[in-house]
Short mmCIF file of C-alpha atoms and ligand atoms in Angstrom, two decimals:
data_model
loop_
_atom_site.label_atom_id
_atom_site.label_comp_id
_atom_site.label_asym_id
_atom_site.label_seq_id
_atom_site.Cartn_x
_atom_site.Cartn_y
_atom_site.Cartn_z
CA MET A 1 40.95 -15.81 69.36
CA ILE A 2 39.15 -18.01 66.81
CA ALA A 3 36.14 -16.38 65.09
CA PHE A 4 32.78 -17.95 65.94
CA SER A 5 32.07 -18.60 62.23
CA ASP A 6 35.34 -20.55 61.94
CA MET A 7 34.45 -22.42 65.09
CA TYR A 8 31.09 -23.80 63.99
CA ALA A 9 32.37 -24.34 60.43
CA ALA A 10 34.66 -27.01 61.87
CA TRP A 11 31.97 -28.78 63.90
CA ARG A 12 31.07 -32.29 62.76
CA HIS A 13 29.55 -33.43 66.05
CA VAL A 14 28.03 -31.40 68.86
CA PHE A 15 26.07 -32.26 71.96
CA LYS A 16 23.01 -30.19 72.86
CA LEU A 17 22.47 -29.67 76.58
CA ASP A 18 19.19 -28.37 77.90
CA PRO A 19 19.41 -25.93 80.85
CA ASP A 20 16.02 -27.20 82.00
CA ARG A 21 17.25 -30.80 82.44
CA ALA A 22 19.44 -32.11 85.24
CA ILE A 23 22.84 -33.57 84.48
CA SER A 24 25.34 -34.82 87.08
CA ASP A 25 28.88 -33.47 87.28
CA GLU A 26 30.21 -36.86 86.27
CA ALA A 27 28.01 -37.10 83.18
CA LEU A 28 28.83 -33.52 82.22
CA GLU A 29 32.54 -34.25 82.50
CA ARG A 30 32.21 -37.27 80.21
CA ILE A 31 30.31 -35.18 77.66
CA CYS A 32 32.81 -32.31 77.74
CA LEU A 33 35.84 -34.63 77.50
CA SER A 34 34.24 -36.89 74.88
CA GLY A 35 36.04 -35.42 71.89
CA THR A 36 32.90 -33.70 70.63
CA ASP A 37 33.57 -30.49 68.70
CA GLY A 38 31.27 -28.32 70.77
CA ILE A 39 28.38 -27.97 73.15
CA LEU A 40 25.18 -26.21 72.17
CA VAL A 41 23.09 -25.00 75.08
CA GLY A 42 19.40 -24.69 74.29
CA GLY A 43 15.90 -25.92 74.82
CA SER A 44 12.35 -25.22 73.73
CA SER A 45 10.89 -24.58 77.16
CA GLY A 46 11.86 -23.81 80.75
CA VAL A 47 15.09 -21.99 79.78
CA THR A 48 15.87 -19.19 82.24
CA TYR A 49 18.81 -16.88 82.95
CA ASP A 50 19.62 -18.81 86.14
CA ASN A 51 19.60 -22.33 84.70
CA THR A 52 21.55 -21.13 81.63
CA VAL A 53 24.25 -19.34 83.63
CA ASP A 54 24.54 -22.34 85.93
CA LEU A 55 25.03 -24.78 83.03
CA MET A 56 27.47 -22.44 81.26
CA ALA A 57 29.61 -22.09 84.38
CA ARG A 58 29.77 -25.88 84.74
CA ILE A 59 30.72 -26.39 81.09
CA ARG A 60 33.35 -23.67 81.39
CA ARG A 61 35.44 -25.94 83.62
CA TYR A 62 36.41 -27.67 80.37
CA GLU A 63 38.01 -26.42 77.16
CA VAL A 64 35.26 -27.53 74.81
CA PRO A 65 33.71 -24.68 72.75
CA CYS A 66 30.26 -23.73 73.93
CA ALA A 67 27.50 -21.76 72.18
CA LEU A 68 24.02 -20.68 73.24
CA GLU A 69 20.89 -20.96 71.14
CA LEU A 70 19.06 -17.77 72.06
CA THR A 71 15.41 -18.51 72.64
CA GLY A 72 14.57 -15.48 74.72
CA ALA A 73 16.07 -12.16 75.76
CA ASP A 74 15.61 -13.21 79.40
CA SER A 75 18.07 -16.08 79.01
CA ALA A 76 20.75 -14.22 76.99
CA VAL A 77 23.74 -14.95 79.21
CA PRO A 78 27.10 -13.31 78.38
CA GLY A 79 30.24 -15.43 78.33
CA PHE A 80 29.53 -18.04 75.65
CA ASP A 81 31.91 -18.53 72.69
CA GLY A 82 29.03 -17.79 70.35
CA TYR A 83 25.29 -17.24 69.95
CA LEU A 84 22.86 -18.72 67.44
CA VAL A 85 19.53 -17.00 66.88
CA PRO A 86 16.82 -19.42 65.69
CA MET A 87 14.26 -18.39 63.08
CA VAL A 88 11.70 -21.08 62.25
CA LEU A 89 11.13 -21.06 58.49
CA ASN A 90 7.97 -23.18 58.62
CA ALA A 91 6.45 -21.69 61.77
CA GLY A 92 2.70 -21.23 61.77
CA ARG A 93 2.99 -17.62 62.86
CA THR A 94 5.42 -14.93 61.77
CA ASP A 95 6.40 -14.08 65.32
CA TRP A 96 8.53 -17.29 65.44
CA ILE A 97 10.16 -16.42 62.10
CA VAL A 98 11.19 -12.82 62.72
CA GLY A 99 8.76 -11.20 65.17
CA ARG A 100 10.15 -12.16 68.58
CA GLN A 101 13.70 -11.74 67.35
CA ALA A 102 12.92 -8.21 66.12
CA GLU A 103 11.23 -7.35 69.42
CA ALA A 104 14.30 -8.52 71.37
CA LEU A 105 16.65 -6.60 69.09
CA ALA A 106 14.57 -3.44 69.31
CA GLU A 107 15.17 -3.50 73.04
CA TYR A 108 18.63 -5.05 73.39
CA GLY A 109 20.26 -4.87 69.94
CA SER A 110 22.88 -2.40 71.08
CA PHE A 111 24.19 -5.01 73.57
CA MET A 112 24.51 -7.82 71.01
CA PRO A 113 28.01 -9.27 70.53
CA TRP A 114 27.51 -9.36 66.76
CA GLU A 115 30.97 -10.76 66.01
CA LEU A 116 29.96 -13.84 68.03
CA THR A 117 26.42 -14.14 66.65
CA ALA A 118 24.97 -16.08 63.72
CA GLY A 119 21.45 -16.59 62.40
CA GLN A 120 20.14 -20.13 62.41
CA ALA A 121 17.25 -21.00 60.06
CA TYR A 122 15.29 -23.93 61.47
CA LEU A 123 13.20 -26.23 59.34
CA ILE A 124 11.24 -28.39 61.78
CA LEU A 125 10.22 -31.73 60.28
CA ASN A 126 8.94 -33.73 63.26
CA GLY A 127 5.49 -32.45 64.15
CA ALA A 128 5.59 -34.21 67.55
CA CYS A 129 8.60 -32.32 68.94
CA THR A 130 8.26 -29.48 71.41
CA ALA A 131 9.65 -26.84 69.05
CA ALA A 132 7.06 -27.82 66.41
CA LYS A 133 4.24 -27.51 68.90
CA VAL A 134 5.47 -24.23 70.36
CA THR A 135 5.86 -22.62 66.93
CA GLU A 136 2.84 -24.38 65.35
CA ALA A 137 5.17 -25.46 62.57
CA ARG A 138 3.80 -26.88 59.34
CA THR A 139 5.82 -30.08 59.25
CA ASP A 140 3.96 -32.11 56.60
CA LEU A 141 6.15 -30.77 53.83
CA SER A 142 6.91 -32.48 50.53
CA ALA A 143 10.59 -32.86 49.65
CA ASP A 144 10.24 -30.06 47.10
CA GLU A 145 8.76 -27.74 49.73
CA ALA A 146 11.56 -28.56 52.17
CA LEU A 147 14.13 -27.87 49.44
CA ALA A 148 12.41 -24.57 48.66
CA TYR A 149 12.61 -23.44 52.30
CA ALA A 150 16.27 -24.41 52.32
CA GLN A 151 16.94 -22.37 49.17
CA LEU A 152 15.12 -19.42 50.64
CA ALA A 153 17.29 -19.45 53.76
CA ASP A 154 20.55 -20.23 51.97
CA ARG A 155 20.33 -18.26 48.74
CA LEU A 156 17.88 -15.44 49.42
CA TRP A 157 18.53 -14.69 53.08
CA ARG A 158 22.10 -16.10 53.13
CA VAL A 159 21.64 -17.37 56.67
CA PRO A 160 24.91 -19.11 57.69
CA VAL A 161 23.32 -22.10 59.46
CA LEU A 162 20.36 -24.16 58.28
CA TYR A 163 19.09 -26.60 60.91
CA LEU A 164 16.97 -29.60 59.93
CA GLU A 165 15.21 -30.38 63.19
CA TYR A 166 13.65 -33.79 63.81
CA SER A 167 14.07 -33.63 67.60
CA GLY A 168 13.04 -36.96 69.12
CA ALA A 169 12.85 -38.89 65.84
CA PHE A 170 15.50 -40.04 63.36
CA GLY A 171 14.91 -38.22 60.11
CA ASP A 172 14.93 -38.91 56.40
CA MET A 173 18.62 -39.02 55.50
CA ALA A 174 17.91 -38.99 51.76
CA LEU A 175 16.16 -35.64 52.20
CA VAL A 176 18.94 -34.35 54.46
CA ARG A 177 21.49 -35.15 51.74
CA ARG A 178 19.40 -33.50 49.03
CA VAL A 179 19.19 -30.35 51.12
CA ARG A 180 22.94 -30.37 51.83
CA ASP A 181 23.79 -30.90 48.18
CA GLN A 182 21.91 -27.83 47.03
CA LEU A 183 23.29 -25.42 49.64
CA SER A 184 25.50 -22.64 48.32
CA GLN A 185 26.93 -21.22 51.53
CA ALA A 186 24.98 -22.33 54.61
CA ARG A 187 26.25 -25.02 56.92
CA LEU A 188 23.72 -27.80 57.45
CA PHE A 189 23.05 -28.88 61.03
CA TYR A 190 21.01 -32.05 61.47
CA GLY A 191 19.45 -32.98 64.81
CA GLY A 192 16.94 -35.61 65.84
CA GLY A 193 16.83 -39.10 67.29
CA ILE A 194 20.51 -39.97 67.00
CA SER A 195 21.11 -42.71 69.56
CA THR A 196 23.36 -45.29 67.88
CA PRO A 197 26.75 -45.16 66.15
CA GLU A 198 25.08 -46.22 62.89
CA GLN A 199 22.65 -43.30 63.04
CA ALA A 200 25.45 -40.91 63.94
CA ARG A 201 27.48 -42.07 61.00
CA ALA A 202 24.56 -41.90 58.54
CA ALA A 203 23.67 -38.41 59.73
CA ALA A 204 27.28 -37.23 59.60
CA GLU A 205 27.51 -38.48 56.04
CA SER A 206 24.39 -36.49 55.15
CA ALA A 207 24.79 -33.18 57.01
CA HIS A 208 27.78 -31.00 57.81
CA THR A 209 27.18 -31.02 61.57
CA ILE A 210 25.18 -33.45 63.67
CA VAL A 211 23.52 -32.54 66.95
CA VAL A 212 22.96 -35.16 69.65
CA GLY A 213 20.57 -34.24 72.44
CA ASN A 214 17.99 -36.36 74.24
CA VAL A 215 20.00 -39.61 74.37
CA ILE A 216 22.46 -37.88 76.73
CA TYR A 217 19.79 -37.96 79.41
CA GLY A 218 18.57 -41.52 78.77
CA ASP A 219 21.67 -43.50 77.80
CA LEU A 220 24.97 -41.68 78.32
CA PRO A 221 27.25 -44.45 76.97
CA ALA A 222 25.17 -44.51 73.76
CA ALA A 223 25.47 -40.73 73.49
CA LEU A 224 29.25 -40.89 73.92
CA ALA A 225 29.55 -43.56 71.23
CA THR A 226 28.12 -41.16 68.64
CA VAL A 227 31.25 -39.00 68.76
CA ALA A 228 33.70 -41.49 67.27
CA ALA A 229 31.08 -42.68 64.79
CA ALA A 230 30.55 -39.16 63.47
CA LYS A 231 34.29 -38.57 63.22
CA ARG A 232 34.69 -41.80 61.21
CA ALA A 233 31.95 -40.80 58.74
CA ILE A 234 33.00 -40.22 55.18
CA GLY A 235 32.34 -37.00 53.33
CA ALA A 236 30.07 -34.20 54.30
CA GLY A 237 31.37 -32.72 57.52
CA GLY A 238 34.38 -30.80 56.32
CA SER A 239 32.89 -28.18 54.07
CA ALA A 240 29.83 -25.98 54.04
C1 LIG B 301 23.97 -12.49 73.74
C2 LIG B 301 23.79 -11.44 74.73
C3 LIG B 301 24.49 -11.56 76.00
C4 LIG B 301 23.00 -10.41 74.42
C5 LIG B 301 22.50 -9.39 75.31
C6 LIG B 301 21.40 -8.61 74.66
C7 LIG B 301 20.15 -9.37 74.43
C8 LIG B 301 19.29 -9.70 75.57
C9 LIG B 301 19.81 -9.65 73.16
C10 LIG B 301 18.58 -10.40 72.72
C11 LIG B 301 18.96 -11.42 71.69
C12 LIG B 301 17.87 -11.97 70.85
C13 LIG B 301 17.83 -11.67 69.39
C14 LIG B 301 16.95 -12.79 71.37
C15 LIG B 301 15.87 -13.40 70.56
C16 LIG B 301 15.41 -14.59 71.18
C17 LIG B 301 14.20 -15.20 70.52
C18 LIG B 301 12.86 -14.81 71.02
C19 LIG B 301 14.36 -16.12 69.53
C20 LIG B 301 13.30 -16.95 68.96
C21 LIG B 301 13.62 -18.39 69.23
C22 LIG B 301 12.67 -19.40 68.67
C23 LIG B 301 12.26 -19.32 67.26
C24 LIG B 301 12.23 -20.42 69.48
C25 LIG B 301 11.30 -21.48 69.06
C26 LIG B 301 11.72 -22.88 69.52
C27 LIG B 301 13.06 -23.27 68.97
C28 LIG B 301 13.30 -23.31 67.52
C29 LIG B 301 14.03 -23.57 69.83
C30 LIG B 301 15.43 -23.90 69.41
C31 LIG B 301 16.06 -24.89 70.31
C32 LIG B 301 15.50 -26.29 70.28
C33 LIG B 301 14.71 -26.78 69.15
C34 LIG B 301 15.77 -27.07 71.32
C35 LIG B 301 15.25 -28.47 71.46
O1 LIG B 301 14.31 -28.37 72.41
P1 LIG B 301 13.96 -29.51 73.45
O2 LIG B 301 13.40 -28.82 74.64
O3 LIG B 301 15.13 -30.41 73.66
O4 LIG B 301 12.85 -30.26 72.68
P2 LIG B 301 12.31 -31.75 72.78
O5 LIG B 301 11.25 -31.74 73.85
O6 LIG B 301 11.74 -32.04 71.43
O7 LIG B 301 13.44 -32.65 73.13
O1 LIG B 302 17.29 -34.48 71.14
P1 LIG B 302 17.53 -35.13 69.84
O2 LIG B 302 16.40 -35.96 69.32
O3 LIG B 302 18.85 -35.85 69.82
O4 LIG B 302 17.69 -33.91 68.79
C1 LIG B 302 18.77 -33.04 68.95
C2 LIG B 302 18.41 -31.62 68.63
O5 LIG B 302 18.16 -31.46 67.26
C3 LIG B 302 17.28 -31.06 69.45
O6 LIG B 302 17.13 -29.71 69.16
MG1 LIG B 303 15.35 -32.28 73.88
#
């Protein structure tokens, strides 16, 4: 069996599916057979055990790797290929950085499949997205501040995944590249506003892994077209 760390280290393109949003069987089949490297299951609100287990079971009809972003102990469903635990570096309150995670681990840590689990340091840079609002993130960062948060996660905490989150808006690719270029060991995930092949390609040339979410629900053909574009991108994806 392939280790989870080897699995996500090979991801250049993933789709993010939200358990709280409806998707037809036909659309799900096209997503799972698209050639994407993996499916991330996660959302900022309305994620429950029932809607997560339901979505996982539907994705499991296909061979595509599938990981869960753990946003609450209540929705920690067994059976995924891997688990990512978000910690929001620029959250307004410490409970979104380490507090809620520590509370969940105090209660359920002995049940954690650690060999399938990785920490995921989020830097949220679009103040209008749900995750920014929920965590009261300080998103008006200078480039130097963003780079400092990235160094903290990568070099001090040695978190294996750093996630630049612009959910709903296409981000600053020059900044994404600067962050990637200074990383020592973390893999850089970029997500936010990718809805065209050109954006997918630019993002895939700037980050190691790109995450495509909302466009799935608004324009499925556009979402599917991001896969080939990311795979054609030159450079970044192969190495952390
Ligand atoms: C694995 C398993 C079976 C274990 C069993 C034992 C068990 C229950 C262990 C507990 C595990 C654990 C450590 C849980 C901690 C969970 C927790 C409270 C984590 C904190 C998560 C966090 C910081 C959430 C804030 C929001 C955030 C960063 C979400 C990430 C996902 C995201 C940004 C999705 C995009 O959201 P979307 O809804 O699409 O947003 P838009 O509206 O902008 O589109
Ligand atoms: O939904 P979009 O804007 O594609 O962003 C993807 C992902 O980063 C959301 O967590
Ligand atoms: Mg979304």
